[in-house]
GROMACS .gro file of C-alpha atoms in nm:
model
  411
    1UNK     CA    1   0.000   0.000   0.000
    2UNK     CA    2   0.096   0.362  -0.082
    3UNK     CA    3   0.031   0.541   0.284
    4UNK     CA    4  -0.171   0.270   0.446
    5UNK     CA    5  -0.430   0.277   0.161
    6UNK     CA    6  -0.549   0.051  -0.214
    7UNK     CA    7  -0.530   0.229  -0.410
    8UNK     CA    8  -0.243   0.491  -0.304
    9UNK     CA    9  -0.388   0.848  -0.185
   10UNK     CA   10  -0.511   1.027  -0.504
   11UNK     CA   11  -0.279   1.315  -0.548
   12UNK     CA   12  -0.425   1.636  -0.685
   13UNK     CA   13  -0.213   1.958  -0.817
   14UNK     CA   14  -0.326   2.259  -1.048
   15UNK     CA   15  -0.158   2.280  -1.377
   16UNK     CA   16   0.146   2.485  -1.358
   17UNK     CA   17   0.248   2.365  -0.992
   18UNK     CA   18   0.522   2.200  -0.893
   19UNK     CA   19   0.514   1.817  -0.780
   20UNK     CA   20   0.721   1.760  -0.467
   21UNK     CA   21   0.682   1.424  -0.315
   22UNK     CA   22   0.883   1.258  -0.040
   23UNK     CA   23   0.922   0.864  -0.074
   24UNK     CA   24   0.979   0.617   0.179
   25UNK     CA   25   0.999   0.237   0.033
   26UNK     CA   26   0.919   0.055   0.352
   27UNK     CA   27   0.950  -0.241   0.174
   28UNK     CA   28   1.150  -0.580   0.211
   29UNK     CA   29   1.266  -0.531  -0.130
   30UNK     CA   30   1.378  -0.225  -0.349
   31UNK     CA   31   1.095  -0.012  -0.578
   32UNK     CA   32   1.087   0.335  -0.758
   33UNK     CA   33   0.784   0.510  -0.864
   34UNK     CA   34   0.696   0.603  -1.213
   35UNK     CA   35   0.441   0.887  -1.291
   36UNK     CA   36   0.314   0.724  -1.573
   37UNK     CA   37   0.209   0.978  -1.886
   38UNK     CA   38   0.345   1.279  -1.721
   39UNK     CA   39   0.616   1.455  -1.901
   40UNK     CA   40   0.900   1.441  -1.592
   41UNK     CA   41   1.275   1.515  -1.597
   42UNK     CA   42   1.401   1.159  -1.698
   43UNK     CA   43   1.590   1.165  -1.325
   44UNK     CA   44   1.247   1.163  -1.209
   45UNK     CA   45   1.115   0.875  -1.446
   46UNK     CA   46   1.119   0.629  -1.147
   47UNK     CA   47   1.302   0.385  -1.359
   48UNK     CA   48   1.575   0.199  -1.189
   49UNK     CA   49   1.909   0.243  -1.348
   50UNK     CA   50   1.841   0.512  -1.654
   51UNK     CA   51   1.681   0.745  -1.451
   52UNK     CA   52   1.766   0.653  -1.099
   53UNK     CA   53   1.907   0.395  -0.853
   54UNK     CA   54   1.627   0.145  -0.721
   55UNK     CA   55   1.545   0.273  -0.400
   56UNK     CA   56   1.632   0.007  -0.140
   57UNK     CA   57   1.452  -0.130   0.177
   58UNK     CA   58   1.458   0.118   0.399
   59UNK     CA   59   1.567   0.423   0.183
   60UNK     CA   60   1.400   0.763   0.085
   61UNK     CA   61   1.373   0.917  -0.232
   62UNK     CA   62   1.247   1.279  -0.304
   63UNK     CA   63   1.062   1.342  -0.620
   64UNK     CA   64   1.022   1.698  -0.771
   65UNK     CA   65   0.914   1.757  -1.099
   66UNK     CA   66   0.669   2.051  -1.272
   67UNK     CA   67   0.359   1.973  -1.388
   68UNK     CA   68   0.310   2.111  -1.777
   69UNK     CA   69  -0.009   1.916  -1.840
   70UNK     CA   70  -0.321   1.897  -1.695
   71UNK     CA   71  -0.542   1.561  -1.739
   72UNK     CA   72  -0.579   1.203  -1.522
   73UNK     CA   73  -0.229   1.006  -1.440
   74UNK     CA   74  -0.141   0.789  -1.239
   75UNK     CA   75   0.182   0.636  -1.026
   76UNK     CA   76   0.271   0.288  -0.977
   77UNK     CA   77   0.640   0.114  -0.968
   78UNK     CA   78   0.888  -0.014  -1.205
   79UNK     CA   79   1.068  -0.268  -0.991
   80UNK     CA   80   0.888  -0.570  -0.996
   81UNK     CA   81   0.623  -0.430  -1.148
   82UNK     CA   82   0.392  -0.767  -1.217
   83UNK     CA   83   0.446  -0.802  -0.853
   84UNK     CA   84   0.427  -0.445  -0.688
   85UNK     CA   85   0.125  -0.354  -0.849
   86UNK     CA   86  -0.074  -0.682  -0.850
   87UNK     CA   87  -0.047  -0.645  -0.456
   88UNK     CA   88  -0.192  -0.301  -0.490
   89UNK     CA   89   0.075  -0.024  -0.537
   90UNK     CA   90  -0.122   0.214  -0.733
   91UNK     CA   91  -0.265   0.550  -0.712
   92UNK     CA   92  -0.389   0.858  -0.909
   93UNK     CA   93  -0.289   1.161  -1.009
   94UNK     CA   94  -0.513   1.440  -1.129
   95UNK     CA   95  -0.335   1.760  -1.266
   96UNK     CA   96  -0.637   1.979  -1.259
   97UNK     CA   97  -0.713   2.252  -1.573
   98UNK     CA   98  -0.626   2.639  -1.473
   99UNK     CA   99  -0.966   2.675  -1.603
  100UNK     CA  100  -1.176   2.350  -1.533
  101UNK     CA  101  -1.493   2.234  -1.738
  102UNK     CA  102  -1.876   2.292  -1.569
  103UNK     CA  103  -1.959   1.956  -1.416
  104UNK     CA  104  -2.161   1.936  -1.109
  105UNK     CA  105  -1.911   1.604  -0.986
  106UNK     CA  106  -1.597   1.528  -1.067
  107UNK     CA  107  -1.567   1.137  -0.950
  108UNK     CA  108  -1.223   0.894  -1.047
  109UNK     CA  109  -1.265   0.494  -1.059
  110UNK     CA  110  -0.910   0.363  -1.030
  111UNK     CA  111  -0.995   0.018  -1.188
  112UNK     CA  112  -0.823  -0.297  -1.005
  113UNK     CA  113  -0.829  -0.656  -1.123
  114UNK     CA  114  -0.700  -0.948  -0.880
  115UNK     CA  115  -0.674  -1.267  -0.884
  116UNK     CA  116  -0.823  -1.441  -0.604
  117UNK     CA  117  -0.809  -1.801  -0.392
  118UNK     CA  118  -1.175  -1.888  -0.210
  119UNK     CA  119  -1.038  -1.748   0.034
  120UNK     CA  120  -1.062  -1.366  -0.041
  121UNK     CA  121  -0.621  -1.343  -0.048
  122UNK     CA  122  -0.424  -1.308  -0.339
  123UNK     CA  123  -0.296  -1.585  -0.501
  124UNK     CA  124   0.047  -1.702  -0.561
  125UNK     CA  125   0.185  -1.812  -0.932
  126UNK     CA  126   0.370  -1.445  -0.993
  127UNK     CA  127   0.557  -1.539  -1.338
  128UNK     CA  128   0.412  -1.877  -1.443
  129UNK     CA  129   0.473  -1.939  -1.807
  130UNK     CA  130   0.117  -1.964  -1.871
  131UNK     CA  131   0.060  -1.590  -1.820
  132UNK     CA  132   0.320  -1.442  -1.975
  133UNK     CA  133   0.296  -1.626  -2.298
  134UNK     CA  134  -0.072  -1.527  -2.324
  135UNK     CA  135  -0.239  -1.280  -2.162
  136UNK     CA  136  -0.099  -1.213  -1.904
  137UNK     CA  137  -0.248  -1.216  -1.514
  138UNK     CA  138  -0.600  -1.161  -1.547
  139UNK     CA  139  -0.792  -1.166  -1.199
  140UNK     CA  140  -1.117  -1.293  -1.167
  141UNK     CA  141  -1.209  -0.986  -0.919
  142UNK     CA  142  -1.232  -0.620  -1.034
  143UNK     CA  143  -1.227  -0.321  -0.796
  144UNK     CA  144  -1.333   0.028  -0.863
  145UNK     CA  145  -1.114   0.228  -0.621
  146UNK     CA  146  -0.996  -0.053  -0.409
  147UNK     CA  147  -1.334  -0.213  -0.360
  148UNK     CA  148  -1.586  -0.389  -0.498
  149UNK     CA  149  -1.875  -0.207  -0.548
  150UNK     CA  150  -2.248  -0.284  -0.664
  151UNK     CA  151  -2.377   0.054  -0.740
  152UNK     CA  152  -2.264   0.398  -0.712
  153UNK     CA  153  -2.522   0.668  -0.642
  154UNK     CA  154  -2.588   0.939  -0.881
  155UNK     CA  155  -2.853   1.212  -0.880
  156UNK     CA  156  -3.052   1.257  -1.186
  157UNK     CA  157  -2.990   1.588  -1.367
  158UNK     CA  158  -2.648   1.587  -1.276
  159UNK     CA  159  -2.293   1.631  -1.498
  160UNK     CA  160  -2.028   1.407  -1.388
  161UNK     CA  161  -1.690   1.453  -1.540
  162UNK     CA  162  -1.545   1.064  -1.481
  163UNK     CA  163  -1.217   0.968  -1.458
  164UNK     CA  164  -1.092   0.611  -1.517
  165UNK     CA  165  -0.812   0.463  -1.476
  166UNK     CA  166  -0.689   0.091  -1.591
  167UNK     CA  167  -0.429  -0.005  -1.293
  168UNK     CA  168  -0.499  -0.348  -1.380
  169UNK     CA  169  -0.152  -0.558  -1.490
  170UNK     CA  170  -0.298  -0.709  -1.753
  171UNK     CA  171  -0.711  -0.676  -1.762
  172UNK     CA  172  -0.858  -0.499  -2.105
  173UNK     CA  173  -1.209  -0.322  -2.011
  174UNK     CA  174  -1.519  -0.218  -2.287
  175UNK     CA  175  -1.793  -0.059  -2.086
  176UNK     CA  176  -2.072   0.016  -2.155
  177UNK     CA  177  -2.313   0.242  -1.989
  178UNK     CA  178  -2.634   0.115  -2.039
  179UNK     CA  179  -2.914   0.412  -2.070
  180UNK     CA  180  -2.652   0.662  -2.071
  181UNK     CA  181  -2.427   0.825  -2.371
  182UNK     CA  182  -2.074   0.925  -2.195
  183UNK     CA  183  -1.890   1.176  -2.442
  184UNK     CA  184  -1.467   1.104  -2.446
  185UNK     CA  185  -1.339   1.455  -2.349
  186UNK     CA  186  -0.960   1.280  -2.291
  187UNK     CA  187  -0.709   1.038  -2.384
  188UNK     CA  188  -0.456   0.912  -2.146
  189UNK     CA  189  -0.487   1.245  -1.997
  190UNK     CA  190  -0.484   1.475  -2.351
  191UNK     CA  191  -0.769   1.699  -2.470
  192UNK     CA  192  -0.960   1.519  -2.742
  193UNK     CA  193  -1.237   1.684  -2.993
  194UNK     CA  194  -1.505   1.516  -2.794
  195UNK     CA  195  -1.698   1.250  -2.908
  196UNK     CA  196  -1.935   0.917  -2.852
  197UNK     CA  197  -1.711   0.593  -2.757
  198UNK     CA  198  -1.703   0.392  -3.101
  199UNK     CA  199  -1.955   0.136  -3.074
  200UNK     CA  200  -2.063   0.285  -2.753
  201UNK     CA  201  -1.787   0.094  -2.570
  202UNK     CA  202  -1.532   0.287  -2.344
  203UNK     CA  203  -1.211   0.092  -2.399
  204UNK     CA  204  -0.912   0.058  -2.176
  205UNK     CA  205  -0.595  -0.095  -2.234
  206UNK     CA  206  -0.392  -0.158  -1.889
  207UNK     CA  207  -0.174   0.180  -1.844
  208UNK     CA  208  -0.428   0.371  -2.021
  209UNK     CA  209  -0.689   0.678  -1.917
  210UNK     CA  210  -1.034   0.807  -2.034
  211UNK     CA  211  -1.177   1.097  -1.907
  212UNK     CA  212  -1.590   1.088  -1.953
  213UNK     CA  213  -1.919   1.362  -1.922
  214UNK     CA  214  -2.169   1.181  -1.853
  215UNK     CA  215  -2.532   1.353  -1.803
  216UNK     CA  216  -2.732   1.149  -1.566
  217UNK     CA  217  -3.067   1.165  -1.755
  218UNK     CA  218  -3.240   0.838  -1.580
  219UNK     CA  219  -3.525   0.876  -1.327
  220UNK     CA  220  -3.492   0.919  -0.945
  221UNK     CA  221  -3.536   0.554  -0.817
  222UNK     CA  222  -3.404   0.423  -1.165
  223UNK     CA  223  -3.090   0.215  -1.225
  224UNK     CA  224  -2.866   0.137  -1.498
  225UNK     CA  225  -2.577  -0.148  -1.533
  226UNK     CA  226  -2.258  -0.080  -1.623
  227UNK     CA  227  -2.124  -0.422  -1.844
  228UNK     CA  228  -1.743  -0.470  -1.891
  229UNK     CA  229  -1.794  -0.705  -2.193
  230UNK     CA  230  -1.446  -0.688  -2.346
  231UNK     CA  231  -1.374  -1.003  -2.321
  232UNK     CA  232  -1.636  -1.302  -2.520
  233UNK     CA  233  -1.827  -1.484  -2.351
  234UNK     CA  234  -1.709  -1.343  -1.975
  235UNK     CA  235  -1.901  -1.042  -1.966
  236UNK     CA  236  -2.000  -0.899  -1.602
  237UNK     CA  237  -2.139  -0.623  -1.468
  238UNK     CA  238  -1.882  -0.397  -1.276
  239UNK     CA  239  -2.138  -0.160  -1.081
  240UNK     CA  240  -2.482  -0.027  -1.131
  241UNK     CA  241  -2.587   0.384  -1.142
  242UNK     CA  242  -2.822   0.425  -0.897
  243UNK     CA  243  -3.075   0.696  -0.907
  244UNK     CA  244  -3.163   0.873  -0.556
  245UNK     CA  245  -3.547   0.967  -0.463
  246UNK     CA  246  -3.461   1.314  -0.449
  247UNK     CA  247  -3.539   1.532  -0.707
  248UNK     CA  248  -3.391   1.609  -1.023
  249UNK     CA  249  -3.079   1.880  -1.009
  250UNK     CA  250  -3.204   1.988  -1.358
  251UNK     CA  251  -3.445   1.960  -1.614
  252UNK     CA  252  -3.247   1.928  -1.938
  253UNK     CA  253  -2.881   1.859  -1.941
  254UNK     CA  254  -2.603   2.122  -1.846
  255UNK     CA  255  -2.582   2.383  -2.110
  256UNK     CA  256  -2.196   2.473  -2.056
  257UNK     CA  257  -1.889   2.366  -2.277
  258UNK     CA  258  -1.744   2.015  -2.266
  259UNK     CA  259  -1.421   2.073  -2.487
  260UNK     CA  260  -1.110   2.105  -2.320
  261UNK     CA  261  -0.812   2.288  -2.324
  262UNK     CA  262  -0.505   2.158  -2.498
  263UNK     CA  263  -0.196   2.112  -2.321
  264UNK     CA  264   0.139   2.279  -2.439
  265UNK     CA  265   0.283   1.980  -2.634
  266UNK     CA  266   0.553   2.041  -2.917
  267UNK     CA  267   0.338   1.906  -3.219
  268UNK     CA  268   0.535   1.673  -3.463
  269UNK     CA  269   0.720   1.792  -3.795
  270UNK     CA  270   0.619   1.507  -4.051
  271UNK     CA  271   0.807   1.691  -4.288
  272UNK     CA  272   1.158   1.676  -4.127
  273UNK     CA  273   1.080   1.293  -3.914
  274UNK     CA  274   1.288   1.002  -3.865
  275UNK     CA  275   1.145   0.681  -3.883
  276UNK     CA  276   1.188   0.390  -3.676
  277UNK     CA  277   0.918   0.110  -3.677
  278UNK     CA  278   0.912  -0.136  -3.457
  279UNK     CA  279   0.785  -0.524  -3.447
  280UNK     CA  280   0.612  -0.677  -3.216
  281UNK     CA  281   0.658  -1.099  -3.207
  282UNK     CA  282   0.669  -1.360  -2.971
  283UNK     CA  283   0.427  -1.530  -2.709
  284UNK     CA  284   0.226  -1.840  -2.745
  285UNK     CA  285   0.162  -1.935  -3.148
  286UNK     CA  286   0.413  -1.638  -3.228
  287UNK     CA  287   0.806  -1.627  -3.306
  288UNK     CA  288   0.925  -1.700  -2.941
  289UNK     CA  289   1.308  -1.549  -2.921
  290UNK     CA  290   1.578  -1.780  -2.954
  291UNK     CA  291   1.693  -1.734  -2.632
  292UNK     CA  292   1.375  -1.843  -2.443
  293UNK     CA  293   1.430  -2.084  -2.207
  294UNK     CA  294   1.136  -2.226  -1.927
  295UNK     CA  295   1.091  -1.887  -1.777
  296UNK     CA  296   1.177  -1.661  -2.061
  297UNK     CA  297   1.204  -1.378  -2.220
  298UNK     CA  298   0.883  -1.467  -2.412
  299UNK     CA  299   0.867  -1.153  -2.606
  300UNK     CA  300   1.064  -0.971  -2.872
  301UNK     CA  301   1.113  -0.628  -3.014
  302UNK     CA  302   1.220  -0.598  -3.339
  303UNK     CA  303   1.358  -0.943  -3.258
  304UNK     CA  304   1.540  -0.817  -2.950
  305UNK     CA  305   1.408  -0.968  -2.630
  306UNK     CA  306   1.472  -0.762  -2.233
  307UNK     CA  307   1.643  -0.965  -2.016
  308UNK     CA  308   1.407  -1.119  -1.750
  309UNK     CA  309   1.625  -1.009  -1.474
  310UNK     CA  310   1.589  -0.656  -1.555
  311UNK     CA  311   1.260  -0.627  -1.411
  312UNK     CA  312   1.386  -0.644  -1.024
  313UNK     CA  313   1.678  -0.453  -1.030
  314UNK     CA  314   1.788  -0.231  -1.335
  315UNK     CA  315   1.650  -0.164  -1.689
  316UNK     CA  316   2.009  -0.089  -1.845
  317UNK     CA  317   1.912  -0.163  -2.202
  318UNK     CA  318   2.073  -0.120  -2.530
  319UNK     CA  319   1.908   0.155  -2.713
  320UNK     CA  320   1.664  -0.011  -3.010
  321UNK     CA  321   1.564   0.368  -3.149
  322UNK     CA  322   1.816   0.660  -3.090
  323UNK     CA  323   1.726   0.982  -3.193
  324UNK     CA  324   1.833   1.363  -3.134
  325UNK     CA  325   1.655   1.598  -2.870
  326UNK     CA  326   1.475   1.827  -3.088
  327UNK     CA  327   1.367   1.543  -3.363
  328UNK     CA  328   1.029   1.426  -3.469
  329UNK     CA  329   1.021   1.078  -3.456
  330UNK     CA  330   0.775   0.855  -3.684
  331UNK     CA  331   0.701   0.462  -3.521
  332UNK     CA  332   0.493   0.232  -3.638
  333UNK     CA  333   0.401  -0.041  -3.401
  334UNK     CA  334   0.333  -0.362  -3.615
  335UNK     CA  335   0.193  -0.608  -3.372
  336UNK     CA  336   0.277  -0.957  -3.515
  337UNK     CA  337   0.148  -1.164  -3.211
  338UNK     CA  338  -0.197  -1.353  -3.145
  339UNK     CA  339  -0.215  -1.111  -2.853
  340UNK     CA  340  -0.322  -0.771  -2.732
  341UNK     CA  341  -0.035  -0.517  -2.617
  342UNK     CA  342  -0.077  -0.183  -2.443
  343UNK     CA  343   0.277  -0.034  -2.591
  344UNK     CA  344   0.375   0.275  -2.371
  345UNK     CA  345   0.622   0.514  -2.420
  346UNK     CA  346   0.777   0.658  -2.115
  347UNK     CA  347   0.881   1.111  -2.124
  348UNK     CA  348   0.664   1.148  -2.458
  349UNK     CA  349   0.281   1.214  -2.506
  350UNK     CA  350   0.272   1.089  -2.920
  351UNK     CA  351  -0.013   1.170  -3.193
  352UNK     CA  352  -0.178   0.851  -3.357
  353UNK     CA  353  -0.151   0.891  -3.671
  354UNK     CA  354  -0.309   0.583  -3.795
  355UNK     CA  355  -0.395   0.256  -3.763
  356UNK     CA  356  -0.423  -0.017  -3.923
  357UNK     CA  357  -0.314   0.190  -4.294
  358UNK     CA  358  -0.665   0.443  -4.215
  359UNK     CA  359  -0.607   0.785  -4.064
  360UNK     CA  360  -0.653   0.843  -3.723
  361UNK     CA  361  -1.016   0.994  -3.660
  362UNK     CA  362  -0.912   1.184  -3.381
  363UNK     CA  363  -0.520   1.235  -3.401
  364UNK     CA  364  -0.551   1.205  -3.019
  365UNK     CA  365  -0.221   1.189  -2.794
  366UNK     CA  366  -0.167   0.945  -2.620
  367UNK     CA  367   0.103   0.768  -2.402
  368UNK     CA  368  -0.067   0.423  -2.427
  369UNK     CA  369  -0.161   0.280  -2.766
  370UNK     CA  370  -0.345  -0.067  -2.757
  371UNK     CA  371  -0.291  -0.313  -3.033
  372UNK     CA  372  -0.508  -0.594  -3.111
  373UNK     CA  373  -0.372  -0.861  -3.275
  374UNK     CA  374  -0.248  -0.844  -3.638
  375UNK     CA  375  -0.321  -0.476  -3.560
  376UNK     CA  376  -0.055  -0.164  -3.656
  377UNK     CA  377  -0.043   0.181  -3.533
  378UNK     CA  378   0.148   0.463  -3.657
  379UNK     CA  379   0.238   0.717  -3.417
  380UNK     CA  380   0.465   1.074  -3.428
  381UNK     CA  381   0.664   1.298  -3.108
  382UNK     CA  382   0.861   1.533  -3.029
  383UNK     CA  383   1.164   1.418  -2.836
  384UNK     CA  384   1.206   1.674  -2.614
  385UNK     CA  385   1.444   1.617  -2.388
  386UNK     CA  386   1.811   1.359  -2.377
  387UNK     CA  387   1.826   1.067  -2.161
  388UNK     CA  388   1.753   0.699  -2.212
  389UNK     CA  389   1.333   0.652  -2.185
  390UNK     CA  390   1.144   0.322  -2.160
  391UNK     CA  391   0.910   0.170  -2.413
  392UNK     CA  392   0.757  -0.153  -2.305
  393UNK     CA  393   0.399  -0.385  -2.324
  394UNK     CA  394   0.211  -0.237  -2.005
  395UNK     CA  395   0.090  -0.610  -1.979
  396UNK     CA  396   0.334  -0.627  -1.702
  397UNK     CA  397   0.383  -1.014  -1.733
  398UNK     CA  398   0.466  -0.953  -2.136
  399UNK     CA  399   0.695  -0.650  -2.022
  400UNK     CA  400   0.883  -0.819  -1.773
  401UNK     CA  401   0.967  -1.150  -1.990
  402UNK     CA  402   1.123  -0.906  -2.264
  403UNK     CA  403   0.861  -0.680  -2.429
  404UNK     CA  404   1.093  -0.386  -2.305
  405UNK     CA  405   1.346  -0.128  -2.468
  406UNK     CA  406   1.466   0.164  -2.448
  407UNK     CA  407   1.476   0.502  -2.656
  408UNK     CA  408   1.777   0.721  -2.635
  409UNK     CA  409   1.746   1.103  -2.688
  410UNK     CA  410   2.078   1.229  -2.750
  411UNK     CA  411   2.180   1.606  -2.699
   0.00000   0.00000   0.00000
């Protein structure tokens, strides 16, 4: 636990603050902490070895870092990660807009997913094969904010701006909000031209963010299911909107703005990019690497596989894209697996451009782009600033048996 609690205590700022955070890793064994989708110095990436030493049992670590963005982030480690977070080291963290939308609530679900014995306690098998050549560790319990819960009250009339948040290692979520019609506002944190979910499913990769408006038009005393059914055949309902007796806050829905700001990010040159694409392969009915052995590594980019052992104590990788601070940099992510992988890029918010060969609808930025299988992306940034930067599967279980590398901005 971060503080005591599951998840961690959600940490709120204003755009244009500074972050300052004092860590304590209480710990038997060393962690970091990533801020995962915020663009931080890369000596306060959390990342044990290219941005700092692991922090060890016992030791303290003080994090400081401005915040340029607003949106919904969140922190978890990068030591053990398939471990660490499993067991609950997770937590939010809202960067607030200088000028904020009109919503009458502004509610986060941190979305959890364990995996369970009869007995209520989390169950052992960290790292079996099984898991990391497929999909990694799916629970068979899902949390909204550290708990299960069966409804969540709403008054009718209202505007909720929600934020979710996939903390899950490996889980994929499509929800649906029956009787309701959420409008995306943001991406992983980034202003997006707002719009219906396609297919009227909100989809989540793990590592990723959406930010919602949803205007409760039911019925006081109604109540509507909320279906994650991502996954065939397994579909559940995560929590029910319950409508309270009292009477409605409004009439007809909020008549204020819904679009938000954009964030100062440097946008692309197209023009004047380098390209580096970049193959995805490996896992069960894939090209395994050659060096896989009983535990791994399982995964490959561009045919080069992480070493396992880089997930508990350093992630000193060779560079697989190197590029000058300053440079646009085209990737396309060509996923070449049976599988679905949440690639993330660690310092650098990126446009979509594509995917699958068709424009982008939305161009959004993201930090988290999910790839079915067969599937291919195209993405563009900025690198802004030098140091070594991870890029990795945020299924944990693929990233720690080698879907890992790392990008080097040079000066």
């Amino acid at each position: 636990a971060y503080d005591g609690r599951v998840p961690g205590p959600e940490l709120r700022f204003r755009q244009g603050d500074t972050a300052r955070i004092a860590f304590a890793n209480n710990l038997p064994e060393p962690t970091t902490i990533h801020w995962h989708g915020l663009r931080v110095p890369n000596a306060m990436d959390g990342v044990p070895g290219p941005s700092q030493p692991p922090v060890p049992a016992g030791g303290r670590f003080d994090y400081e870092f401005p915040l340029k963005d607003a949106g919904t982030f969140w922190y978890h480690p990068h030591v053990n990660s398939g471990v660490q977070v499993a067991h609950g080291l997770t937590g939010a963290f809202i960067v607030e807009e200088r000028e904020p939308i009109r919503v009458d609530r502004d509610l986060l679900w941190l979305l959890g997913d364990w995996r369970l014995t009869r007995e209520a306690e989390l169950a052992g098998g960290f790292g079996h094969p099984m898991d990391a050549t497929h999909a990694g560790r799916i629970g068979n319990t899902v949390t909204i904010n550290g708990a299960v819960r069966d409804s969540v009250p709403v008054r009718a009339g209202e505007r909720v701006r929600l934020r979710l948040i996939n903390a899950a290692n490996a889980r994929v979520f499509a929800l649906d909000f029956q009787g309701h019609a959420p409008r995306v506002i943001a991406l992983d944190g980034q202003p997006v031209t707002p719009h219906a979910p396609p297919d009227g499913k909100v989809v989540l990769g793990p590592g990723q963010r959406v930010d919602l408006v949803i205007d409760m038009e039911g019925r006081p005393g109604e109540g509507f299911d909320v279906i994650d059914g991502f996954y065939p055949r397994m579909a559940y309902r995560l929590t029910r909107l319950i409508y309270g007796s009292e009477a409605p806050l409004r009439d007809s829905p909020l008549d204020a703005p819904i679009a938000l700001a954009a964030n100062p990010l440097p946008e692309p040159d197209l023009a004047g990019a380098v390209r580096q694409d970049v193959v995805l392969d490996g896992g069960m009915h894939g090209a395994m690497p050659k060096s896989a052995g009983p535990r791994g590594p399982f995964w490959a980019l561009n045919g080069v596989a992480a070493p396992g052992h880089s997930s508990m104590g350093h992630h000193h990788l060779e560079p697989l894209i190197t590029v000058k601070r300053g440079q646009t940099q085209v990737t396309a992510f060509v996923n070449e697996t049976g599988w679905w992988h949440p690639m993330h890029l660690h310092g650098f918010p990126f446009r979509v451009l594509s995917r699958n060969g068709r424009p982008a609808e939305h161009r959004e930025w993201r930090d988290t782009v999910l790839l079915g299988p067969r599937e291919t992306a195209e993405i563009a940034f900025v690198a802004e600033e030098a140091g070594d930067w991870m890029l990795h599967c945020h299924v944990l279980e693929h990233q720690e048996t080698g879907m890992m590398a790392v990008l080097r901005v040079t000066a």
